[in-house]
Amino acid sequence: MKRRTLIKGMAATLPSLWLSRALGNQFFEDPFGGELMANGPFKPTWESLQNYKTPEWFRDAKFGMWAHWGPQCQPEAGDWYARGMYQEGSWQYKVHLQKYGHPSKFGFKDVINEWKAANWDPEELVRLYKSAGAQYFMAMANHHDNFDLYDSRYQKHWNATKIGPKKDLIGGWAKAARNNGLPFGVSVHASHAWRWYEVAQQADKTGPLAGIPYDGKLTRADGKGKWWEGLNPQELYAQDHPLSEESVDDHSIHKQWNWGNGAYPPSKAYIEKFYNRTIDLINKYDPDVLYFDDSQLPLWPVSDAGLRIAAHLYNKSIKEHGELRAVINGKILDENQRKAMVWDIERGQANEIQPLPWQTDTCIGNWHYDRGLYERDGYKTAKTVIQTLVDIVSKNGNLMLNIPVRGDGTIDEKARRIVEETGKWMKVNSESIYGTRPWKIFGEGPAQEAAAKLSAQGFNEGKGKPFTHEDIRYNTKGDVLYATAMGWPRDGKLVIKSLAKNSRHLPQEIQKVELLTTKQSLPFERTEDALMVTLPERTSEELTYANVIKVLT
């Protein structure tokens, strides 16, 4: 798309200034007759949102767990299934042919209809996650597949209360989180359906069904005699528009994630529907955390819809709690945007202490359930989870961990074991996690020296050196310094170089060193080169991959 055409399209979609309504000082209204925006100190501009301050509850929590669960988990064939099934020759396309038939005859709308979530027990799962140490819980409200997992006023036909499970899934998750005393979050991904589903407009190029369109362009008129008679698939697929440049290229979507580089601009109606859906979600379920799978905010920079949503949530939180408790996560933020919300890094970690709180989101497997990964024993271990958490916390971050959920609403036994082992470590070491703050340095050791740089929104996890006992991570709480060694030295002698005698980081005398798990005092010697700590005899190999030393001055 030519630059002039893109700018013209962007101008057509940018909303005009929304107007004040005769409701006193309580609300503003957008000019499209939709949901009202709460009034308050925050206005829908980056400059105003930069007055945000991350709430202390989030900074103290450090560890959250996430159910990234929706109809794409039903085929048990991994991430972005509702896109991959329309890409001829892809492994998910082949799975779809074998499991359901050709996507011209059985599209993703039909997968949704087969998804029943029959064994979903949100109370049991949230209770399990809390026992593993999670201090907040998040559930997916919609994905790029554009299907709302709640009683949606603006996606009123294509939501989980009407099709598939016929249950209010977000309502169930929210109730379970609050029953367990956990702040509740929702993740919102649906702003991208416009571009993401464009493959559903295509057709096979080869084979017996070459040229027969997939179901992405179907309308209400095509449903006569079908299970979806009376429904309009375009409310789900949103494909009544020209294709973006290089639309069939699997990689072009990533460079168009910010609505540039040839993405066909979304319509005003599409933008305002997304805005209304999200405000409706916020108003119905009162989330403490709102995660956006977007560059910055949804539909930025072709619309201010994301800015309006952010201002609404912050103002609503202040009005209802007397203080700002809400958190918004977004990706690929510049320094000023990180002041307006909490920077989120997907499948990766920052390489140094960040001046503002941030979050990693990652998964022990794939985001959507993948049976093949389960069968190959491809999950992260509890060791990796804990070491990742410790590293992130040392750099002023939080960890949001997804546990893959099967289509029926359960987690498998391998995932459950990882959650339970994580809980064992947290039970005896959480003092060194919750409520802590970064120290003067985050740590030392060879792993950080070989750390991989972030790529786009993250994606540097697992690309550096594995942790060893030489890798130490620090954090503090009050007068206590916690030093966590990412392994147990064979000779039982832990060498902590940054705490050497006359260290510029810790010039005070060290009075006592304890092993946190047992509270026992440990012999130590402080030389010009290092603090040398003698560890007790190890009674088990279990849980010795992150050993917390409590240093008292």
Coordinates of C-alpha atoms in Angstrom, one line a residue:
M1 CA 0.0 0.0 0.0
K2 CA 1.3 3.5 -0.9
R3 CA 2.0 5.8 2.0
R4 CA -0.6 8.3 0.8
T5 CA -3.3 5.6 0.7
L6 CA -2.4 4.4 4.2
I7 CA -2.5 7.9 5.6
K8 CA -5.9 8.5 3.9
G9 CA -7.2 5.2 5.3
M10 CA -6.0 6.1 8.8
A11 CA -7.6 9.5 8.7
A12 CA -10.9 7.9 7.8
T13 CA -10.8 5.6 10.8
L14 CA -9.6 8.1 13.5
P15 CA -12.6 9.0 15.7
S16 CA -13.5 12.7 16.0
L17 CA -13.3 14.3 19.5
W18 CA -16.0 12.6 21.6
L19 CA -18.4 14.8 23.3
S20 CA -19.5 15.5 26.8
R21 CA -23.0 14.3 27.7
A22 CA -25.6 15.7 30.1
L23 CA -24.6 13.4 32.9
G24 CA -22.7 15.9 35.1
N25 CA -19.1 15.1 35.6
Q26 CA -19.6 11.3 35.7
F27 CA -19.0 10.2 32.1
F28 CA -18.0 11.1 28.6
E29 CA -19.5 9.6 25.6
D30 CA -18.0 8.6 22.2
P31 CA -19.9 10.0 19.2
F32 CA -20.9 6.6 17.9
G33 CA -23.6 5.9 20.4
G34 CA -21.8 3.2 22.3
E35 CA -20.3 2.7 25.8
L36 CA -19.6 5.7 28.0
M37 CA -16.1 6.5 29.2
A38 CA -15.6 7.2 32.9
N39 CA -14.5 10.6 33.8
G40 CA -11.6 11.3 36.1
P41 CA -8.0 12.5 36.2
F42 CA -7.0 10.4 33.2
K43 CA -7.7 11.6 29.7
P44 CA -7.3 9.5 26.5
T45 CA -3.9 10.8 25.6
W46 CA -0.4 9.4 26.1
E47 CA 0.6 12.5 28.0
S48 CA -2.2 12.1 30.5
L49 CA -1.8 8.3 30.9
Q50 CA 1.9 8.9 31.8
N51 CA 0.7 10.1 35.2
Y52 CA 0.0 6.4 36.0
K53 CA 1.7 4.7 38.9
T54 CA 1.8 0.9 39.2
P55 CA -0.2 -0.1 42.3
E56 CA 1.7 -1.6 45.2
W57 CA -0.4 -4.8 45.2
F58 CA 1.0 -5.6 41.8
R59 CA 4.6 -4.8 42.7
D60 CA 4.3 -7.0 45.8
A61 CA 2.5 -10.0 44.0
K62 CA 5.4 -10.9 41.6
F63 CA 3.7 -14.1 40.4
G64 CA 0.5 -14.6 38.5
M65 CA -1.0 -17.5 36.6
W66 CA -3.0 -17.4 33.4
A67 CA -5.6 -19.6 31.6
H68 CA -5.0 -18.7 27.9
W69 CA -8.0 -20.9 27.0
G70 CA -10.6 -20.7 24.3
P71 CA -12.0 -22.6 21.3
Q72 CA -8.6 -22.9 19.6
C73 CA -7.7 -25.4 22.4
Q74 CA -10.5 -27.8 21.2
P75 CA -8.4 -29.3 18.3
E76 CA -5.4 -29.6 20.6
A77 CA -3.2 -28.5 17.8
G78 CA -1.4 -25.5 19.3
D79 CA -1.2 -21.8 18.8
W80 CA -3.0 -19.7 16.2
Y81 CA -5.1 -22.7 15.0
A82 CA -7.9 -20.6 13.7
R83 CA -5.4 -19.0 11.3
G84 CA -3.2 -22.0 10.5
M85 CA -6.1 -24.2 9.5
Y86 CA -6.7 -21.8 6.5
Q87 CA -3.1 -21.9 5.4
E88 CA -2.8 -24.6 2.7
G89 CA -0.1 -27.1 3.4
S90 CA 0.6 -26.1 7.0
W91 CA 0.6 -28.7 9.7
Q92 CA -2.6 -27.3 11.2
Y93 CA -4.3 -27.3 7.8
K94 CA -3.5 -31.0 7.6
V95 CA -4.7 -31.7 11.1
H96 CA -8.0 -29.9 10.2
L97 CA -8.5 -31.9 7.0
Q98 CA -8.1 -35.1 9.0
K99 CA -10.1 -34.1 12.0
Y100 CA -12.9 -32.0 10.5
G101 CA -12.7 -31.8 6.7
H102 CA -11.9 -29.0 4.3
P103 CA -12.1 -25.4 5.6
S104 CA -14.5 -24.5 2.8
K105 CA -17.0 -26.8 4.4
F106 CA -16.0 -26.8 8.1
G107 CA -14.5 -23.6 9.2
F108 CA -13.5 -22.2 12.5
K109 CA -17.0 -21.2 13.3
D110 CA -17.8 -24.9 13.3
V111 CA -14.9 -25.7 15.6
I112 CA -16.4 -23.2 18.1
N113 CA -19.7 -25.0 17.8
E114 CA -18.1 -28.4 18.8
W115 CA -16.3 -26.9 21.8
K116 CA -18.3 -27.7 25.0
A117 CA -15.8 -27.3 27.8
A118 CA -17.6 -30.1 29.5
N119 CA -15.2 -30.7 32.4
W120 CA -14.3 -27.1 33.3
D121 CA -14.0 -26.5 37.0
P122 CA -12.6 -23.0 37.5
E123 CA -12.8 -23.2 41.3
E124 CA -10.5 -26.3 41.4
L125 CA -8.0 -24.8 39.0
V126 CA -7.7 -21.4 40.6
R127 CA -7.4 -23.0 44.0
L128 CA -4.5 -25.1 42.6
Y129 CA -2.8 -22.1 41.1
K130 CA -3.1 -20.2 44.4
S131 CA -1.5 -23.2 46.2
A132 CA 1.4 -23.0 43.8
G133 CA 2.0 -19.4 44.9
A134 CA 0.1 -17.3 42.4
Q135 CA -0.9 -13.9 43.8
Y136 CA -3.2 -13.0 40.9
F137 CA -5.0 -14.9 38.2
M138 CA -5.8 -14.0 34.6
A139 CA -8.2 -15.5 32.0
M140 CA -8.4 -14.9 28.3
A141 CA -11.5 -12.9 27.4
N142 CA -11.1 -13.3 23.6
H143 CA -8.3 -14.2 21.2
H144 CA -7.5 -13.1 17.6
D145 CA -10.3 -15.5 16.6
N146 CA -12.7 -12.8 17.7
F147 CA -14.9 -15.1 19.9
D148 CA -15.9 -13.5 23.2
L149 CA -15.7 -15.8 26.2
Y150 CA -18.2 -13.9 28.3
D151 CA -21.8 -12.6 28.1
S152 CA -20.9 -10.0 25.5
R153 CA -23.4 -7.2 24.7
Y154 CA -21.6 -6.2 21.4
Q155 CA -20.5 -9.7 20.2
K156 CA -24.0 -10.9 21.2
H157 CA -24.2 -13.9 18.8
W158 CA -20.6 -15.1 18.7
N159 CA -19.9 -15.5 22.4
A160 CA -19.5 -18.5 24.8
T161 CA -22.9 -18.0 26.4
K162 CA -24.6 -18.6 23.0
I163 CA -22.4 -21.0 21.1
G164 CA -20.1 -23.8 22.1
P165 CA -19.9 -24.1 26.0
K166 CA -23.0 -21.9 26.5
K167 CA -21.4 -20.7 29.7
D168 CA -20.1 -17.3 30.9
L169 CA -16.5 -18.4 31.1
I170 CA -15.1 -15.0 32.3
G171 CA -17.8 -14.8 34.9
G172 CA -16.8 -18.3 36.2
W173 CA -13.1 -17.5 36.3
A174 CA -13.8 -14.1 38.0
K175 CA -15.9 -15.7 40.7
A176 CA -13.3 -18.4 41.3
A177 CA -10.5 -15.8 41.6
R178 CA -12.4 -13.7 44.1
N179 CA -13.5 -16.7 46.1
N180 CA -9.7 -17.5 46.5
G181 CA -8.8 -13.9 47.4
L182 CA -6.9 -13.2 44.1
P183 CA -6.9 -10.1 42.0
F184 CA -8.5 -11.0 38.6
G185 CA -7.2 -10.1 35.2
V186 CA -8.5 -10.5 31.6
S187 CA -6.5 -10.7 28.4
V188 CA -7.9 -9.1 25.3
H189 CA -6.5 -10.0 21.8
A190 CA -9.4 -9.5 19.4
S191 CA -8.3 -6.2 17.9
H192 CA -6.3 -8.1 15.4
A193 CA -9.1 -10.3 14.0
W194 CA -9.5 -7.9 11.0
R195 CA -6.0 -8.7 9.7
W196 CA -5.4 -12.1 11.3
Y197 CA -8.4 -13.8 9.7
E198 CA -7.6 -12.6 6.2
V199 CA -6.4 -16.2 5.3
A200 CA -10.0 -17.3 5.7
Q201 CA -10.8 -15.3 2.5
Q202 CA -8.5 -17.5 0.5
A203 CA -8.8 -20.9 -1.2
D204 CA -6.6 -23.8 -2.0
K205 CA -4.2 -23.3 -4.9
T206 CA -3.8 -27.0 -5.7
G207 CA -5.7 -30.2 -5.2
P208 CA -9.3 -31.3 -5.8
L209 CA -10.8 -28.2 -4.1
A210 CA -8.5 -25.6 -5.7
G211 CA -10.3 -22.3 -6.1
I212 CA -13.2 -23.1 -3.8
P213 CA -13.2 -20.3 -1.1
Y214 CA -12.8 -21.1 2.5
D215 CA -15.7 -19.9 4.7
G216 CA -14.2 -16.5 5.6
K217 CA -16.5 -14.6 3.3
L218 CA -19.8 -16.3 4.2
T219 CA -22.7 -14.1 5.3
R220 CA -26.0 -14.6 7.0
A221 CA -27.7 -15.5 3.7
D222 CA -25.4 -18.5 3.3
G223 CA -26.7 -20.2 6.5
K224 CA -30.0 -21.5 5.4
G225 CA -30.5 -25.0 6.6
K226 CA -27.2 -25.0 8.6
W227 CA -26.7 -25.1 12.3
W228 CA -25.8 -21.4 12.2
E229 CA -28.9 -20.3 10.3
G230 CA -29.7 -16.7 11.2
L231 CA -26.2 -15.9 12.3
N232 CA -23.8 -13.8 10.3
P233 CA -20.3 -15.2 10.1
Q234 CA -19.0 -11.8 9.3
E235 CA -19.6 -10.7 12.9
L236 CA -17.0 -13.3 13.8
Y237 CA -14.6 -13.3 10.9
A238 CA -14.8 -9.5 10.0
Q239 CA -13.6 -10.2 6.4
D240 CA -15.8 -8.0 4.4
H241 CA -12.8 -5.9 3.3
P242 CA -9.9 -6.0 0.8
L243 CA -6.9 -8.0 1.7
S244 CA -3.8 -6.4 3.2
E245 CA -0.6 -6.4 1.2
E246 CA 1.2 -9.8 1.2
S247 CA -1.8 -11.2 3.1
V248 CA -1.0 -14.8 2.5
D249 CA 2.5 -14.5 3.7
D250 CA 2.7 -16.0 7.2
H251 CA 5.4 -13.5 8.3
S252 CA 3.9 -10.3 6.9
I253 CA 1.3 -10.3 9.7
H254 CA 4.0 -9.7 12.3
K255 CA 5.4 -6.7 10.6
Q256 CA 1.8 -5.4 10.2
W257 CA 0.9 -5.9 13.9
N258 CA 1.1 -2.1 14.4
W259 CA -1.3 -1.6 11.4
G260 CA 1.4 -0.3 9.1
N261 CA 3.5 -1.8 6.3
G262 CA 0.5 -2.4 4.0
A263 CA -2.1 -3.5 6.5
Y264 CA -5.6 -2.6 5.2
P265 CA -7.0 -0.1 7.7
P266 CA -9.8 -1.3 9.9
S267 CA -13.2 0.4 9.5
K268 CA -14.6 2.9 12.0
A269 CA -17.4 0.4 12.8
Y270 CA -14.9 -2.4 13.5
I271 CA -12.9 -0.1 15.8
E272 CA -15.9 1.2 17.7
K273 CA -17.3 -2.3 18.1
F274 CA -14.0 -3.4 19.7
Y275 CA -14.0 -0.4 22.0
N276 CA -17.6 -1.1 23.1
R277 CA -16.9 -4.8 23.6
T278 CA -13.9 -4.0 25.8
I279 CA -15.6 -1.3 27.9
D280 CA -18.6 -3.8 28.4
L281 CA -16.1 -6.4 29.6
I282 CA -14.5 -4.0 32.1
N283 CA -17.9 -2.8 33.4
K284 CA -19.3 -6.3 33.8
Y285 CA -16.3 -8.1 35.4
D286 CA -14.3 -5.4 37.1
P287 CA -10.8 -6.7 36.2
D288 CA -7.8 -5.6 38.2
V289 CA -5.5 -6.4 35.3
L290 CA -6.2 -5.8 31.6
Y291 CA -3.6 -7.4 29.2
F292 CA -3.5 -6.3 25.6
D293 CA -1.7 -8.5 23.0
D294 CA -0.9 -5.4 21.0
S295 CA 2.0 -3.1 20.1
Q296 CA 1.3 -0.3 22.7
L297 CA -2.5 -0.2 22.9
P298 CA -5.2 -1.8 20.7
L299 CA -5.5 -0.3 17.2
W300 CA -2.9 2.3 17.9
P301 CA -1.9 4.4 15.9
V302 CA -4.9 4.2 13.5
S303 CA -7.3 4.9 16.4
D304 CA -7.4 6.3 19.9
A305 CA -9.7 3.4 21.0
G306 CA -7.0 1.9 23.2
L307 CA -6.3 5.3 24.9
R308 CA -10.0 5.7 25.6
I309 CA -10.2 2.2 27.1
A310 CA -7.1 2.8 29.3
A311 CA -8.5 6.1 30.6
H312 CA -11.8 4.5 31.4
L313 CA -10.3 1.7 33.4
Y314 CA -8.0 3.9 35.4
N315 CA -10.8 6.4 36.2
K316 CA -13.2 3.6 37.0
S317 CA -10.7 2.0 39.4
I318 CA -10.1 5.3 41.2
K319 CA -13.8 6.0 41.5
E320 CA -14.6 2.5 42.9
H321 CA -11.6 1.9 45.1
G322 CA -10.6 5.4 46.1
E323 CA -7.2 4.7 44.6
L324 CA -5.8 3.4 41.3
R325 CA -5.6 -0.4 41.6
A326 CA -5.8 -1.2 37.9
V327 CA -2.9 -2.5 35.7
I328 CA -2.8 -2.5 31.9
N329 CA -0.1 -4.6 30.1
G330 CA 1.1 -3.8 26.6
K331 CA 4.1 -4.7 24.4
I332 CA 6.8 -2.9 22.5
L333 CA 6.6 0.3 24.6
D334 CA 9.0 3.2 24.4
E335 CA 10.2 4.9 27.6
N336 CA 7.3 7.3 27.8
Q337 CA 4.7 4.7 27.1
R338 CA 6.1 2.5 29.9
K339 CA 5.1 5.3 32.2
A340 CA 1.5 4.9 31.0
M341 CA 1.1 1.2 31.6
V342 CA 3.1 -1.9 32.6
W343 CA 5.5 -3.1 29.9
D344 CA 5.0 -6.8 29.1
I345 CA 7.7 -9.0 27.5
E346 CA 6.4 -12.1 25.8
R347 CA 8.5 -15.3 26.3
G348 CA 11.5 -13.3 27.4
Q349 CA 13.1 -11.3 30.2
A350 CA 14.8 -7.9 30.6
N351 CA 18.6 -8.1 30.9
E352 CA 18.9 -5.5 33.6
I353 CA 16.9 -3.8 36.4
Q354 CA 14.1 -1.8 35.0
P355 CA 13.3 1.6 36.5
L356 CA 9.6 0.8 36.4
P357 CA 7.7 -2.4 37.2
W358 CA 7.3 -4.8 34.2
Q359 CA 6.0 -8.3 33.5
T360 CA 7.0 -11.4 31.6
D361 CA 4.3 -13.5 30.2
T362 CA 5.2 -17.1 29.2
C363 CA 3.8 -20.6 29.1
I364 CA 5.1 -24.0 30.1
G365 CA 4.1 -25.2 26.7
N366 CA 2.2 -23.6 23.8
W367 CA -0.4 -20.9 24.5
H368 CA -3.2 -23.0 23.1
Y369 CA -3.2 -26.7 24.1
D370 CA -0.9 -28.8 21.9
R371 CA -1.3 -32.6 22.4
G372 CA 1.9 -33.3 20.4
L373 CA 4.0 -31.1 22.8
Y374 CA 2.5 -33.0 25.7
E375 CA 3.3 -36.4 24.1
R376 CA 6.9 -35.3 23.4
D377 CA 7.4 -34.2 27.0
G378 CA 8.0 -30.7 25.7
Y379 CA 6.9 -28.6 28.7
K380 CA 9.2 -26.4 30.7
T381 CA 10.2 -27.9 34.0
A382 CA 9.4 -26.5 37.5
K383 CA 13.1 -25.7 37.7
T384 CA 12.9 -23.5 34.7
V385 CA 9.7 -21.8 36.0
I386 CA 11.3 -21.0 39.4
Q387 CA 14.7 -19.9 38.0
T388 CA 12.8 -17.6 35.5
L389 CA 10.7 -16.2 38.4
V390 CA 13.8 -15.5 40.5
D391 CA 15.6 -13.8 37.6
I392 CA 12.6 -11.6 36.7
V393 CA 12.0 -10.5 40.3
S394 CA 15.6 -9.5 40.7
K395 CA 15.1 -7.0 37.8
N396 CA 11.8 -5.4 39.1
G397 CA 9.5 -7.7 37.2
N398 CA 6.5 -10.0 37.6
L399 CA 6.0 -13.4 36.0
M400 CA 2.6 -14.3 34.4
L401 CA 2.7 -18.0 33.7
N402 CA 0.2 -19.8 31.5
I403 CA -0.7 -23.5 32.1
P404 CA -2.2 -24.9 28.9
V405 CA -5.8 -26.0 29.3
R406 CA -7.4 -28.7 27.2
G407 CA -10.5 -28.2 25.2
D408 CA -12.6 -29.9 27.9
G409 CA -11.4 -27.3 30.5
T410 CA -8.9 -29.5 32.4
I411 CA -5.1 -29.5 32.6
D412 CA -3.1 -32.7 32.0
E413 CA -1.2 -34.6 34.6
K414 CA 2.2 -33.4 33.4
A415 CA 1.2 -29.8 33.7
R416 CA -0.3 -30.5 37.1
R417 CA 3.0 -31.9 38.4
I418 CA 4.8 -28.8 37.3
V419 CA 2.3 -26.6 39.1
E420 CA 2.5 -28.7 42.3
E421 CA 6.4 -28.7 42.3
T422 CA 6.4 -25.0 41.8
G423 CA 4.1 -24.7 44.8
K424 CA 6.6 -26.8 46.9
W425 CA 9.4 -24.4 46.2
M426 CA 7.2 -21.3 46.8
K427 CA 5.9 -22.7 50.1
V428 CA 9.4 -22.5 51.7
N429 CA 10.9 -19.7 49.7
S430 CA 8.2 -17.2 49.0
E431 CA 9.5 -14.8 51.6
S432 CA 12.3 -14.0 49.1
I433 CA 9.7 -13.3 46.3
Y434 CA 6.6 -11.5 47.6
G435 CA 6.9 -7.9 48.6
T436 CA 10.6 -7.6 47.6
R437 CA 12.3 -4.9 45.6
P438 CA 15.4 -4.9 43.4
W439 CA 18.8 -4.4 45.1
K440 CA 21.6 -2.2 43.8
I441 CA 22.5 -4.9 41.2
F442 CA 20.3 -7.8 40.1
G443 CA 23.0 -10.4 40.2
E444 CA 26.2 -12.0 38.9
G445 CA 27.3 -15.0 36.9
P446 CA 27.9 -16.4 33.4
A447 CA 24.3 -16.8 32.4
Q448 CA 23.7 -13.0 32.3
E449 CA 27.0 -12.4 30.5
A450 CA 25.6 -14.6 27.7
A451 CA 22.0 -13.3 27.8
A452 CA 20.2 -12.9 24.5
K453 CA 18.8 -9.6 23.4
L454 CA 15.1 -9.0 23.2
S455 CA 13.5 -9.4 19.8
A456 CA 10.4 -7.3 19.1
Q457 CA 8.0 -8.0 22.0
G458 CA 10.4 -10.5 23.7
F459 CA 11.3 -14.0 22.6
N460 CA 14.7 -14.3 24.2
E461 CA 13.9 -17.0 26.7
G462 CA 16.0 -20.1 26.5
K463 CA 18.6 -18.5 24.2
G464 CA 21.3 -17.8 26.7
K465 CA 23.4 -20.1 28.9
P466 CA 21.6 -22.4 31.4
F467 CA 21.9 -21.2 35.0
T468 CA 24.4 -22.7 37.4
H469 CA 25.4 -22.2 41.1
E470 CA 27.6 -19.4 39.9
D471 CA 24.6 -17.4 38.9
I472 CA 23.3 -15.4 41.8
R473 CA 20.2 -13.1 41.9
Y474 CA 19.5 -10.5 44.5
N475 CA 16.5 -8.7 46.0
T476 CA 15.6 -7.0 49.2
K477 CA 12.9 -6.5 51.7
G478 CA 13.5 -4.0 54.5
D479 CA 17.0 -4.6 55.9
V480 CA 17.3 -8.1 54.5
L481 CA 19.2 -9.0 51.4
Y482 CA 18.3 -12.2 49.6
A483 CA 20.9 -13.9 47.4
T484 CA 19.6 -16.9 45.4
A485 CA 22.0 -19.3 43.9
M486 CA 20.7 -21.0 40.8
G487 CA 22.2 -24.4 41.7
W488 CA 24.0 -26.2 44.5
P489 CA 27.8 -26.3 44.3
R490 CA 29.3 -29.8 44.4
D491 CA 31.7 -29.0 47.2
G492 CA 29.0 -27.2 49.2
K493 CA 30.9 -23.9 49.1
L494 CA 28.9 -21.0 47.7
V495 CA 31.0 -18.2 46.3
I496 CA 29.3 -14.8 46.1
K497 CA 31.6 -12.3 44.5
S498 CA 29.5 -9.2 44.7
L499 CA 29.5 -9.5 48.5
A500 CA 33.2 -9.5 49.0
K501 CA 34.9 -7.6 51.8
N502 CA 34.8 -3.9 51.2
S503 CA 32.2 -4.4 48.4
R504 CA 30.9 -1.1 47.1
H505 CA 27.5 -2.7 47.0
L506 CA 27.4 -3.9 50.6
P507 CA 30.1 -2.0 52.7
Q508 CA 28.4 -2.9 56.0
E509 CA 29.5 -5.8 58.2
I510 CA 27.6 -9.0 57.6
Q511 CA 26.2 -10.3 60.9
K512 CA 24.5 -13.5 59.9
V513 CA 23.8 -15.7 56.9
E514 CA 20.9 -18.1 56.8
L515 CA 19.5 -20.8 54.5
L516 CA 16.0 -19.6 54.0
T517 CA 14.3 -23.0 53.7
T518 CA 15.6 -24.3 57.1
K519 CA 16.3 -20.9 58.9
Q520 CA 19.7 -22.4 60.0
S521 CA 22.7 -20.1 60.4
L522 CA 25.5 -20.9 57.9
P523 CA 29.2 -20.5 58.4
F524 CA 30.7 -17.9 56.2
E525 CA 33.9 -16.1 55.5
R526 CA 34.2 -12.7 53.8
T527 CA 37.4 -12.2 51.8
E528 CA 38.7 -9.6 49.4
D529 CA 37.4 -11.8 46.6
A530 CA 34.0 -13.1 47.7
L531 CA 31.6 -14.0 50.5
M532 CA 32.2 -17.8 51.0
V533 CA 29.2 -19.6 52.5
T534 CA 29.4 -23.2 53.6
L535 CA 26.1 -24.9 52.8
P536 CA 24.7 -27.8 54.9
E537 CA 24.8 -31.4 53.6
R538 CA 22.2 -31.8 50.9
T539 CA 19.6 -34.3 51.9
S540 CA 17.9 -34.4 48.5
E541 CA 18.4 -33.2 44.9
E542 CA 14.9 -31.9 44.9
L543 CA 14.3 -28.1 44.8
T544 CA 18.1 -27.2 44.9
Y545 CA 17.9 -25.3 41.7
A546 CA 17.3 -22.0 43.4
N547 CA 18.8 -21.8 46.9
V548 CA 18.0 -18.6 48.9
I549 CA 20.6 -17.2 51.3
K550 CA 19.4 -14.6 53.7
V551 CA 22.1 -12.0 54.4
L552 CA 21.7 -9.9 57.5
T553 CA 23.8 -6.8 58.3

